[in-house]
Amino acid sequence: MLEIRDLHASVTEDGREILKGLNLRAQAGEVHAIMGPNGSGKSTLANVIAGRETYEVTQGDVLLDGESLVELDPEERAHKGVFLAFQYPVEIPGVSNTYFLRASVNALREARGEPEMGSAEFLKMMREKVKLLGLSDDMLQRSVNEGFSGGEKKRNEIFQMAVLEPRLCVLDETDSGLDIDALQVVANGVNALRTPDRAFVIVTHYQRLLNFIVPDFVHVLMNGRIVRSGGRELALELENQGYGWLEAEVAAGSQA
Amino acid sequence: MSHDRKRYGDTTLGNQEPSANEPAWLNELRASGREVHGRLGIPTPRHEDWKYTPLREVAETDWSPAEPGPALFEEPLPEFDSGAVRIVMVNGRLDRNLSNPGPLPGGLRIASIRDEIHSGNDAVLRSTLGRTGPKPTQTFDRQIVPDEHTFAALNDTLFEDGLVVYVAEGAKVDPLIEIVHVSHGGPEPSLVVPRILIVAEAGSRCKLVETYVTRGNGPSLTVPVTEVVVRTGADVEHVRLQDEDAGALHIANWQTAQESGSTYTSFNVCFGGRLARVDQGIWIGGAGTRTRLDGVVVANGDQHMDNHTRLDHAFPSGESFEIYKQIADDRAHVVFNGKIFVHQDAQKTDAKQTNQALLLAPGAVVDSKPQLEIFADDVKCTHGATVGQLEDLPLFYLRSRGMPRNRAEAVLVYAFAADVLEEITIEPVRKALEARLFEKLAVASR
């Protein structure tokens, strides 16, 4: 489903290169975890997939089902089924969650040539998703993320994901700032959305999220490249030993 | 008298002679209005307070006092709440046929200013009309004095009728009081001079919405004066909506006097008019008050919207909160000038002023001037002003959910202003204003 080939990306403003030849393939139904030390380019990767304009792709390609995303606007990527769960979800005072989600759902439907969803049908769907994720209704009436706790913001991201039903879900440090209970709620949400036709790319600094969302593949990102890929055991190894040994190995390898 | 073309900078509007039929207090008010307006005339940009307000058209047009309007209007007038005490004024006069006050709740009295004067039942008018402004106070080295308002003075000299809303001591008025003012321009350029007085006696409570619209095709200049007295411990929520047609001229004065322990929550919503200026003043004349003066200003096309606020904390322990959110699109010009005076005796004042403007087009202009003058030493006062464009991150957030860029921008612009409307506790008014904001920004059509 997702294929990233030799991706180079820089900060648009100052031209600083962050991703330096990154390769990744993810099939439908798979969960891929991207781990790495701070500053390795994890969040940049997530944002580049979603089309954030603060980064510029200078080389390589990001393909969804063989079609390049690189030249597409963020909304066009969303129409094709890309979703980014933000590390820092944005507060939008003055706009209710319900309005926001309905406008988003209908924007997606419009782009796909489907009829607009009526309010009764929409509310029914919202109620189902609230139930599926074990959330509370009052969240829907509140302004988007305004005054939400860290945990509520992350849950709201997962809720949006459930409502918009993307095919490729990219989670950017969804576990950061969460206590263990909140982490579990978020993980349960993600697990409820795991389907054979959906792929996940989960960016995380810590292994602990992967205790709850068990990945099929783990990749280690360092200095803008994936330096090691493996199964779940790779994450556990990183948890026990940190990133230092891998950094040393990579350094030795590049000198050899 | 010469009949030469009127010249900007050398003009007054109206020159009413004293009337023998009016009570002495009114003759005095009119005389003082004549003096002030005669002296100040129509200000030019050389006058600091009128630097940005283009008054050439006001000065050069031959305005005639507006005739009484028609009995009915084809286009329906705004209505927020069918359960409201509804008062309609047309060209400054109370219109009994269009009004629908229903059975008035206990403690609420609504009357026409003209009737009060003619019936001699004018004790409230006599003691309050024209007296709600700041009082001079002395600091260690200077005197803080009230501003003179040439258009309010013009209103003093010309108003023929108007509205008195009187809430008796301790009365809790639950239904919304809805005042709709219609300026109806005739074939000749019409000068409309509405006057409204609201008195909330000690310990009373009420909620009002005051709306200005225009009907008819003729040019109109509306020069309203609204005065509000909030006595000891009273609680008034007051929404003012100016939604006149895109050709209308509107220059308003809105003055509130608060006594000790009172609460005044006000919202100044400006959507309409070609030239619209509001000078809002609040005089804190007692200790332990709570005050809110918020503004939502949305200007597009060639609209000019100019809001000047002046808050005088003259007594201790007053809390005030002011936020103005302004949006300027196309070639619109918005101006905000926010003065806060903390007088020497106003210790423990807690005042916060914020002014944010959003510029949506290269031709749009914002001028913003916060002005805090503090003469007490134990106070908390903050102010902040920002002028900018939409931020990149929220835009990306909405677009990443599938919203096209133009729609995402419209939603964020809406949210920017709706954030203030959310604070209105009168639900039907808040909802109607949100819908009107949506329409004004043409969010749906983007």
XYZ file of C-alpha atoms in Angstrom:
702
model
C 0.000 0.000 0.000
C 2.633 2.514 1.105
C 5.996 2.645 -0.571
C 8.649 5.184 0.298
C 11.640 5.264 -2.024
C 14.915 7.032 -1.315
C 13.079 9.906 0.371
C 15.016 13.106 0.988
C 13.227 15.963 2.700
C 14.369 19.354 4.002
C 12.940 22.119 6.110
C 11.426 24.504 3.545
C 12.494 27.609 5.416
C 16.216 26.966 5.799
C 16.911 24.001 3.514
C 18.210 21.826 6.372
C 18.014 18.181 5.255
C 16.224 15.896 7.736
C 15.394 12.760 5.758
C 18.355 11.417 3.831
C 17.322 8.527 1.658
C 14.577 6.711 3.538
C 12.994 3.510 2.246
C 9.890 1.805 3.642
C 7.149 -0.526 2.399
C 3.950 -1.251 4.264
C 1.182 -3.579 3.089
C -2.498 -3.402 3.941
C -3.228 -5.006 7.293
C 0.267 -4.346 8.649
C 1.365 -2.261 11.580
C 4.820 -0.692 11.247
C 6.509 0.995 14.149
C 9.130 3.663 13.467
C 11.444 4.169 16.416
C 14.472 6.316 16.860
C 16.251 8.793 19.073
C 15.205 12.430 19.284
C 16.023 14.399 16.171
C 16.296 11.338 13.942
C 13.495 12.551 11.639
C 10.515 10.513 12.913
C 8.048 13.406 13.106
C 9.333 14.813 9.845
C 8.525 11.511 8.159
C 4.978 11.548 9.545
C 4.440 15.152 8.441
C 5.949 14.595 5.000
C 3.581 11.678 4.357
C 0.628 13.923 5.271
C 1.879 16.811 3.133
C 2.905 19.494 5.599
C 4.303 22.408 3.628
C 7.019 23.242 6.135
C 8.959 20.329 4.626
C 10.059 19.980 1.051
C 10.726 16.673 -0.668
C 13.949 17.132 -2.609
C 14.438 13.599 -3.880
C 12.690 10.227 -3.945
C 8.995 9.497 -3.706
C 6.099 8.544 -1.451
C 3.620 6.244 -3.188
C 0.174 5.134 -2.099
C -0.988 2.165 -4.153
C 1.616 3.087 -6.742
C 0.473 6.700 -7.015
C 2.834 9.486 -5.964
C 1.634 11.724 -3.106
C 4.495 14.175 -3.225
C 2.845 16.777 -5.429
C -0.559 16.516 -3.728
C -2.061 18.966 -1.241
C -2.736 17.680 2.291
C -6.476 17.547 1.592
C -5.940 15.528 -1.587
C -3.918 13.005 0.384
C -6.734 12.816 2.928
C -9.172 12.176 0.088
C -6.998 9.220 -0.946
C -7.152 7.825 2.568
C -4.110 9.228 4.377
C -4.596 10.252 8.023
C -2.118 11.797 10.421
C -2.723 11.640 14.153
C -0.864 14.715 15.367
C 1.745 14.744 18.093
C 0.311 18.085 19.222
C -3.351 18.232 18.149
C -4.394 21.796 17.385
C -6.966 23.642 19.496
C -9.649 25.383 17.461
C -11.821 27.443 19.818
C -15.163 28.369 18.301
C -15.608 25.206 16.208
C -17.353 22.208 17.733
C -16.004 18.724 17.246
C -19.283 17.734 15.665
C -19.178 20.511 13.083
C -15.524 19.841 12.367
C -16.029 16.129 11.845
C -19.129 16.526 9.751
C -17.395 19.071 7.517
C -14.437 16.683 7.203
C -16.577 13.643 6.449
C -18.489 15.541 3.801
C -15.323 17.004 2.291
C -14.023 13.458 1.870
C -17.326 12.269 0.410
C -17.528 15.211 -1.956
C -13.990 14.543 -3.196
C -14.878 10.913 -3.785
C -18.081 11.776 -5.635
C -20.307 10.436 -2.868
C -23.470 12.230 -1.675
C -23.316 14.423 1.430
C -24.103 12.621 4.677
C -27.297 13.912 6.306
C -27.258 14.949 9.942
C -29.304 11.987 11.195
C -27.046 9.472 9.485
C -23.985 11.367 10.676
C -25.118 11.426 14.310
C -25.866 7.713 14.197
C -22.388 7.045 12.855
C -20.829 9.276 15.529
C -22.661 7.416 18.257
C -21.406 4.082 16.945
C -17.830 5.317 16.892
C -18.100 6.804 20.368
C -19.264 3.406 21.568
C -16.591 1.541 19.636
C -13.860 3.588 21.302
C -15.495 3.782 24.734
C -15.535 7.605 24.758
C -18.026 10.041 26.257
C -20.580 12.034 24.222
C -19.855 15.429 25.768
C -16.591 15.555 23.857
C -18.562 16.049 20.654
C -20.162 19.303 21.771
C -16.934 20.900 22.880
C -14.716 23.034 20.659
C -12.045 21.049 18.853
C -9.398 20.162 21.440
C -10.002 23.388 23.382
C -9.080 22.900 27.004
C -8.662 19.142 26.440
C -6.124 17.322 28.582
C -3.221 15.667 26.784
C -5.023 12.337 26.962
C -8.292 13.759 25.644
C -6.515 15.334 22.694
C -4.918 12.044 21.720
C -8.220 10.204 22.136
C -9.842 12.811 19.937
C -7.262 12.079 17.234
C -8.103 8.392 17.365
C -11.811 9.263 17.324
C -11.322 11.357 14.181
C -9.473 8.441 12.674
C -12.383 6.152 13.473
C -14.885 8.549 11.906
C -12.885 9.348 8.763
C -11.952 5.685 8.146
C -8.606 6.226 6.432
C -6.633 3.458 4.718
C -3.235 4.637 5.835
C -2.992 5.793 9.446
C 0.149 7.619 10.507
C 0.459 8.181 14.262
C 3.021 10.766 15.303
C 4.228 10.164 18.879
C 0.685 9.404 19.944
C 2.003 8.065 23.230
C 3.932 11.178 24.251
C 2.694 12.774 27.436
C 0.204 10.012 28.270
C -0.085 8.145 31.518
C -0.544 4.413 31.385
C -4.367 4.521 31.543
C -4.657 7.060 28.747
C -2.141 5.087 26.755
C -4.267 1.989 27.094
C -7.414 3.819 25.912
C -5.582 5.113 22.859
C -4.071 1.696 22.123
C -7.446 -0.016 22.445
C -8.828 2.496 19.948
C -6.090 1.742 17.473
C -6.507 -1.986 17.927
C -10.248 -1.662 17.305
C -9.426 -0.023 13.986
C -6.938 -2.638 12.819
C -8.445 -4.211 9.724
C -7.008 -6.248 6.843
C -7.418 -3.326 4.430
C -5.767 -0.680 6.590
C -2.093 -0.003 7.252
C -0.559 1.752 10.261
C 2.707 3.621 10.570
C 3.309 4.365 14.232
C 6.047 6.778 15.140
C 7.240 6.468 18.727
C 10.215 7.168 20.880
C 9.424 4.555 23.493
C 8.732 0.886 23.287
C 5.907 0.936 25.849
C 3.171 1.829 23.308
C 4.140 -1.342 21.465
C 3.179 -3.413 24.497
C -0.376 -2.426 23.726
C -0.267 -2.109 19.953
C 1.741 -5.069 18.797
C 3.545 -4.190 15.560
C 4.306 -6.515 12.707
C 7.514 -4.672 11.891
C 9.823 -2.338 13.761
C 12.152 0.070 11.988
C 14.833 2.178 13.567
C 15.313 5.628 12.138
C 18.612 7.414 12.679
C 19.925 10.531 11.068
C 17.230 10.498 8.403
C 17.552 6.859 7.341
C 16.187 3.524 8.430
C 19.199 1.704 9.823
C 17.615 -1.482 11.076
C 14.338 -3.324 10.507
C 13.017 -6.306 12.339
C 10.118 -7.781 14.208
C 8.743 -6.878 17.586
C 11.856 -8.204 19.342
C 13.856 -5.295 17.910
C 11.729 -2.900 19.940
C 12.371 -4.894 23.104
C 16.080 -4.885 22.416
C 15.990 -1.084 22.085
C 14.009 -0.863 25.287
C 16.647 -2.846 27.165
C 19.756 -1.404 25.611
C 18.774 2.047 24.366
C 19.870 3.418 21.024
C 23.560 3.749 21.862
C 24.719 0.312 20.701
C 22.925 0.790 17.383
C 24.397 4.232 16.924
C 27.863 2.759 17.514
C 27.191 -0.062 15.055
C 25.927 2.326 12.416
C 28.941 4.552 12.895
C 31.284 1.565 12.639
C 29.408 0.299 9.559
C 29.645 3.590 7.765
C 33.367 3.782 8.471
C 33.984 0.278 7.215
C -26.936 81.958 5.560
C -25.070 80.994 2.435
C -26.101 77.975 0.384
C -22.624 77.189 -0.833
C -21.474 73.608 -0.975
C -20.690 72.467 2.561
C -17.030 72.242 3.334
C -15.378 69.436 5.258
C -13.789 70.891 8.373
C -16.183 73.783 8.621
C -19.475 72.036 9.135
C -22.013 71.132 11.747
C -25.156 69.090 11.265
C -28.422 70.482 12.590
C -29.042 73.723 14.362
C -32.175 73.240 16.421
C -33.496 76.276 18.287
C -34.595 75.848 21.935
C -38.232 74.863 22.304
C -40.512 76.527 24.808
C -42.475 73.292 25.176
C -39.605 71.318 26.609
C -38.696 71.052 30.279
C -35.764 73.043 31.586
C -33.462 70.020 32.014
C -33.930 69.154 28.345
C -33.320 72.730 27.261
C -30.069 72.547 29.199
C -29.064 69.263 27.594
C -29.820 70.631 24.158
C -27.959 73.873 24.832
C -24.882 72.016 25.965
C -25.145 69.728 22.898
C -25.405 72.755 20.619
C -22.366 74.285 22.238
C -20.212 71.152 21.928
C -21.297 70.200 18.422
C -21.103 73.815 17.290
C -17.560 74.053 18.565
C -16.271 70.660 17.374
C -18.347 70.317 14.192
C -17.534 67.367 11.951
C -13.979 66.408 12.880
C -11.291 66.106 10.241
C -8.388 63.627 10.256
C -6.337 66.305 11.988
C -8.276 65.478 15.131
C -6.370 62.623 16.821
C -9.519 60.683 17.755
C -10.817 60.897 14.193
C -7.569 60.317 12.363
C -8.748 57.210 10.538
C -12.473 57.913 10.238
C -13.323 59.306 6.786
C -16.076 61.849 7.414
C -15.950 63.836 4.182
C -19.226 62.354 2.959
C -20.868 62.971 6.319
C -19.748 66.585 6.206
C -20.585 67.300 2.587
C -24.031 65.722 2.336
C -27.169 67.779 2.973
C -28.867 65.645 5.589
C -32.512 66.145 6.481
C -34.094 64.826 9.645
C -35.633 61.442 8.806
C -39.386 61.338 8.254
C -41.377 58.706 10.130
C -40.827 55.408 8.306
C -43.458 53.222 6.628
C -45.961 51.224 8.660
C -44.609 47.918 7.424
C -41.388 46.565 5.969
C -41.311 44.046 3.157
C -38.149 42.392 4.333
C -38.699 40.962 7.804
C -36.889 42.573 10.715
C -34.465 40.504 12.751
C -35.953 38.541 15.617
C -33.842 36.503 17.997
C -36.335 35.104 20.440
C -40.094 34.812 19.994
C -40.499 34.991 23.778
C -38.702 38.338 24.011
C -40.057 41.702 25.038
C -39.796 43.132 21.559
C -39.462 46.839 20.893
C -39.139 48.251 17.391
C -37.969 51.789 16.718
C -38.150 53.347 13.269
C -36.095 56.440 12.498
C -35.588 57.094 16.180
C -39.269 56.833 17.094
C -40.856 54.065 19.091
C -43.163 52.117 16.738
C -46.084 50.691 18.679
C -47.464 48.623 15.816
C -44.253 46.800 15.051
C -43.356 46.356 18.707
C -44.587 43.330 20.582
C -43.747 43.728 24.228
C -46.275 41.118 25.367
C -47.301 41.214 29.006
C -44.358 42.936 30.684
C -42.692 41.014 33.477
C -42.940 42.595 36.918
C -40.523 45.450 37.543
C -39.936 46.226 33.854
C -41.167 49.455 32.355
C -40.801 50.420 28.712
C -41.707 53.899 27.564
C -41.175 56.371 24.792
C -38.945 59.306 25.707
C -41.386 61.694 24.030
C -44.299 60.362 26.100
C -42.328 60.594 29.314
C -41.505 64.211 28.612
C -45.023 65.184 27.525
C -46.651 63.453 30.451
C -44.219 65.056 32.883
C -43.181 61.593 34.050
C -39.568 62.472 33.409
C -37.804 62.068 36.756
C -35.605 59.202 35.504
C -34.768 61.016 32.289
C -34.019 64.218 34.107
C -31.607 62.602 36.517
C -29.751 60.334 34.050
C -29.994 61.400 30.432
C -26.663 62.800 29.274
C -25.120 62.124 32.686
C -23.689 58.620 32.257
C -20.223 59.699 31.118
C -16.979 59.808 33.097
C -16.467 62.395 35.822
C -13.204 64.279 36.022
C -10.762 63.116 38.689
C -7.497 64.506 39.916
C -4.234 62.571 40.014
C -1.101 63.811 41.720
C -0.129 65.836 38.685
C -3.018 66.081 36.256
C -6.735 65.853 35.775
C -8.358 62.981 33.896
C -11.235 64.474 31.963
C -14.114 63.078 29.934
C -13.889 63.146 26.148
C -16.251 65.374 24.266
C -18.284 63.602 21.623
C -19.466 65.794 18.826
C -21.987 63.278 17.458
C -23.417 62.488 20.874
C -23.793 66.253 21.298
C -25.577 66.372 17.944
C -27.929 63.658 19.182
C -28.569 65.741 22.342
C -29.734 68.635 20.229
C -31.866 66.702 17.754
C -33.503 63.617 19.282
C -37.286 63.826 19.169
C -38.176 60.500 20.691
C -36.440 57.380 21.923
C -36.764 54.553 24.341
C -36.560 54.224 28.103
C -36.063 50.769 29.590
C -36.453 50.858 33.343
C -35.846 47.855 35.580
C -37.057 48.452 39.130
C -35.019 47.740 42.243
C -34.486 44.027 42.794
C -36.475 42.990 39.703
C -35.164 39.921 37.878
C -36.317 40.217 34.295
C -36.087 36.805 32.671
C -37.287 37.365 29.123
C -34.841 38.910 26.720
C -35.428 42.583 25.966
C -35.024 42.915 22.236
C -34.658 46.385 20.738
C -34.606 46.663 16.957
C -33.854 50.007 15.403
C -34.648 50.556 11.725
C -33.197 53.460 9.803
C -35.365 54.048 6.770
C -33.783 56.385 4.253
C -36.149 58.431 2.125
C -35.348 59.940 -1.267
C -33.395 62.709 0.487
C -30.355 61.805 2.598
C -31.798 61.089 6.027
C -30.305 61.860 9.402
C -31.576 59.430 12.052
C -31.075 60.230 15.726
C -32.036 57.304 17.976
C -31.814 57.679 21.735
C -32.005 54.837 24.211
C -31.781 54.951 27.985
C -31.546 51.809 30.058
C -31.676 52.011 33.842
C -31.195 48.879 35.947
C -31.929 49.787 39.562
C -30.107 48.298 42.545
C -30.025 44.513 42.674
C -31.933 44.075 39.416
C -31.065 41.870 36.485
C -31.839 41.980 32.754
C -30.550 40.944 29.349
C -30.832 43.064 26.253
C -30.012 42.954 22.597
C -29.942 46.162 20.616
C -29.898 45.770 16.838
C -29.458 48.378 14.116
C -30.630 47.671 10.589
C -31.549 49.778 7.565
C -34.446 49.475 5.139
C -35.314 51.494 2.077
C -32.929 52.647 -0.628
C -32.161 56.216 0.362
C -28.873 57.193 1.997
C -28.958 57.378 5.770
C -26.711 58.560 8.545
C -27.635 57.080 11.913
C -26.257 58.774 15.009
C -27.461 56.754 17.989
C -26.772 57.392 21.628
C -27.369 54.590 24.099
C -26.936 55.210 27.795
C -26.958 52.510 30.423
C -27.017 52.894 34.186
C -26.212 49.788 36.214
C -26.888 50.585 39.837
C -25.501 48.915 42.954
C -25.355 45.142 42.621
C -27.340 45.088 39.380
C -26.433 42.704 36.561
C -26.913 43.607 32.899
C -25.910 41.668 29.805
C -26.050 43.818 26.705
C -25.437 42.775 23.107
C -25.241 45.446 20.446
C -25.437 44.389 16.819
C -24.875 46.817 13.990
C -26.011 45.115 10.811
C -27.023 47.975 8.559
C -26.824 47.847 4.758
C -23.547 48.169 2.945
C -24.290 51.800 2.038
C -25.266 53.048 5.480
C -23.334 55.475 7.649
C -23.451 54.881 11.390
C -21.748 56.893 14.114
C -22.721 55.755 17.573
C -22.068 56.640 21.147
C -22.635 54.043 23.838
C -22.052 55.023 27.415
C -22.494 52.970 30.563
C -22.170 53.973 34.203
C -21.644 51.220 36.746
C -22.177 51.541 40.486
C -20.571 49.421 43.192
C -20.820 45.658 43.046
C -22.541 45.726 39.670
C -21.889 43.509 36.671
C -22.031 44.702 33.090
C -21.334 42.287 30.269
C -21.325 43.840 26.831
C -20.709 42.686 23.290
C -20.253 45.037 20.382
C -20.902 43.161 17.142
C -20.202 45.085 13.934
C -21.100 43.521 10.612
C -22.828 46.247 8.592
C -22.596 49.759 7.237
C -20.134 51.365 4.871
C -18.782 53.626 7.568
C -19.498 52.465 11.087
C -18.020 53.981 14.163
C -18.843 53.139 17.750
C -17.465 54.992 20.749
C -18.133 52.880 23.808
C -17.427 54.287 27.230
C -17.785 52.634 30.614
C -17.519 54.606 33.806
C -16.731 52.493 36.853
C -18.311 54.680 39.518
C -18.216 52.279 42.479
C -16.064 49.577 44.032
C -16.068 45.854 43.339
C -17.527 45.894 39.831
C -17.261 43.309 37.060
C -17.142 44.489 33.469
C -16.834 42.845 30.124
C -16.561 44.761 26.883
C -15.987 42.491 23.928
C -16.116 43.221 20.255
C -16.488 41.209 17.077
C -15.862 43.185 13.928
C -16.115 41.737 10.436
C -15.500 44.076 7.518
C -15.235 43.302 3.837
C -15.695 45.094 0.523
C -15.080 48.785 1.148
C -16.375 48.836 4.716
C -14.742 51.049 7.290
C -15.302 50.011 10.908
C -13.947 52.024 13.691
C -14.331 51.176 17.370
C -13.098 53.309 20.208
C -13.523 52.124 23.752
C -12.800 53.986 26.935
C -12.965 52.345 30.314
C -12.549 54.477 33.422
C -11.707 52.553 36.559
C -12.308 55.307 39.102
C -13.037 53.120 42.151
C -11.164 50.218 43.745
C -11.372 46.490 43.127
C -12.932 46.561 39.695
C -12.383 43.627 37.354
C -12.582 44.240 33.651
C -12.023 42.069 30.640
C -11.965 43.331 27.099
C -11.326 41.385 23.935
C -11.785 42.732 20.436
C -11.521 40.434 17.448
C -11.474 42.106 14.082
C -11.480 40.638 10.597
C -10.710 42.717 7.524
C -11.067 41.344 4.004
C -10.946 42.897 0.513
C -10.276 46.642 0.859
C -11.848 47.009 4.302
C -10.341 49.160 7.014
C -10.812 48.354 10.691
C -9.688 50.529 13.543
C -9.503 49.753 17.237
C -8.607 52.254 19.889
C -8.886 51.006 23.451
C -8.290 53.357 26.335
C -8.208 52.251 29.923
C -7.786 54.808 32.657
C -7.045 53.515 36.119
C -7.641 56.530 38.323
C -5.636 57.242 41.424
C -8.232 55.799 43.823
C -8.792 52.611 41.830
C -6.469 50.337 43.801
C -6.754 46.565 43.270
C -8.089 47.067 39.765
C -7.688 44.013 37.575
C -7.976 44.979 33.902
C -7.178 42.879 30.878
C -7.395 44.079 27.311
C -6.712 42.027 24.192
C -7.089 43.041 20.601
C -6.552 40.657 17.736
C -6.976 41.393 14.077
C -6.950 39.098 11.104
C -6.076 40.487 7.684
C -7.422 38.380 4.852
C -6.447 40.400 1.802
C -3.466 42.515 0.781
C -5.728 45.567 0.419
C -7.238 45.306 3.901
C -5.979 47.627 6.622
C -5.956 47.427 10.420
C -5.066 50.206 12.785
C -4.856 49.294 16.426
C -4.027 51.432 19.388
C -4.231 50.199 22.965
C -3.753 52.954 25.494
C -3.426 52.256 29.217
C -2.987 55.075 31.654
C -2.497 53.965 35.219
C -2.423 56.329 38.183
C -2.860 53.816 41.015
C 0.072 51.712 42.216
C -1.498 48.441 43.322
C -3.205 47.185 40.168
C -2.993 44.384 37.644
C -3.324 45.594 34.076
C -2.366 43.795 30.913
C -2.901 44.449 27.271
C -1.902 42.744 24.089
C -2.477 43.386 20.431
C -1.767 41.150 17.480
C -2.364 41.641 13.791
C -1.819 38.718 11.517
C -2.853 36.157 9.013
C -4.115 32.651 9.604
C -1.567 30.373 11.170
C -0.024 27.559 9.215
C -0.509 24.727 11.698
C -4.304 24.914 12.247
C -4.714 25.245 8.496
C -2.679 22.097 7.947
C -4.668 20.340 10.650
C -7.993 20.996 8.929
C -6.639 20.238 5.468
C -5.154 16.960 6.681
C -8.742 15.964 7.545
C -9.818 16.561 3.968
C -11.048 20.154 4.012
C -10.020 22.122 0.937
C -7.767 25.085 1.683
C -10.397 27.780 1.088
C -12.929 25.994 3.291
C -10.355 25.424 6.010
C -9.464 29.113 5.897
C -13.133 30.093 6.160
C -13.652 27.797 9.137
C -10.646 29.243 10.938
C -11.740 32.804 10.257
C -15.177 31.914 11.575
C -13.660 30.289 14.642
C -11.499 33.339 15.302
C -14.591 35.507 15.759
C -17.015 32.887 17.075
C -14.689 32.435 20.007
C -15.973 35.770 21.371
C -19.630 35.141 20.506
C -19.413 31.954 22.572
C -19.280 34.118 25.677
C -22.790 35.469 25.094
C -25.060 33.692 27.561
C -28.325 34.604 25.782
C -28.513 31.419 23.752
C -30.895 32.462 20.942
C -28.851 35.616 20.399
C -25.587 33.715 20.385
C -26.899 31.173 17.898
C -28.367 33.808 15.599
C -25.128 35.792 15.662
C -23.083 32.683 14.913
C -25.340 31.966 11.941
C -25.083 35.577 10.786
C -21.302 35.473 11.147
C -21.227 32.301 9.073
C -23.287 34.017 6.401
C -21.281 37.246 6.521
C -18.073 35.304 5.998
C -19.782 33.253 3.284
C -18.254 30.172 4.863
C -20.702 27.819 3.183
C -20.068 29.157 -0.300
C -16.311 28.877 -0.178
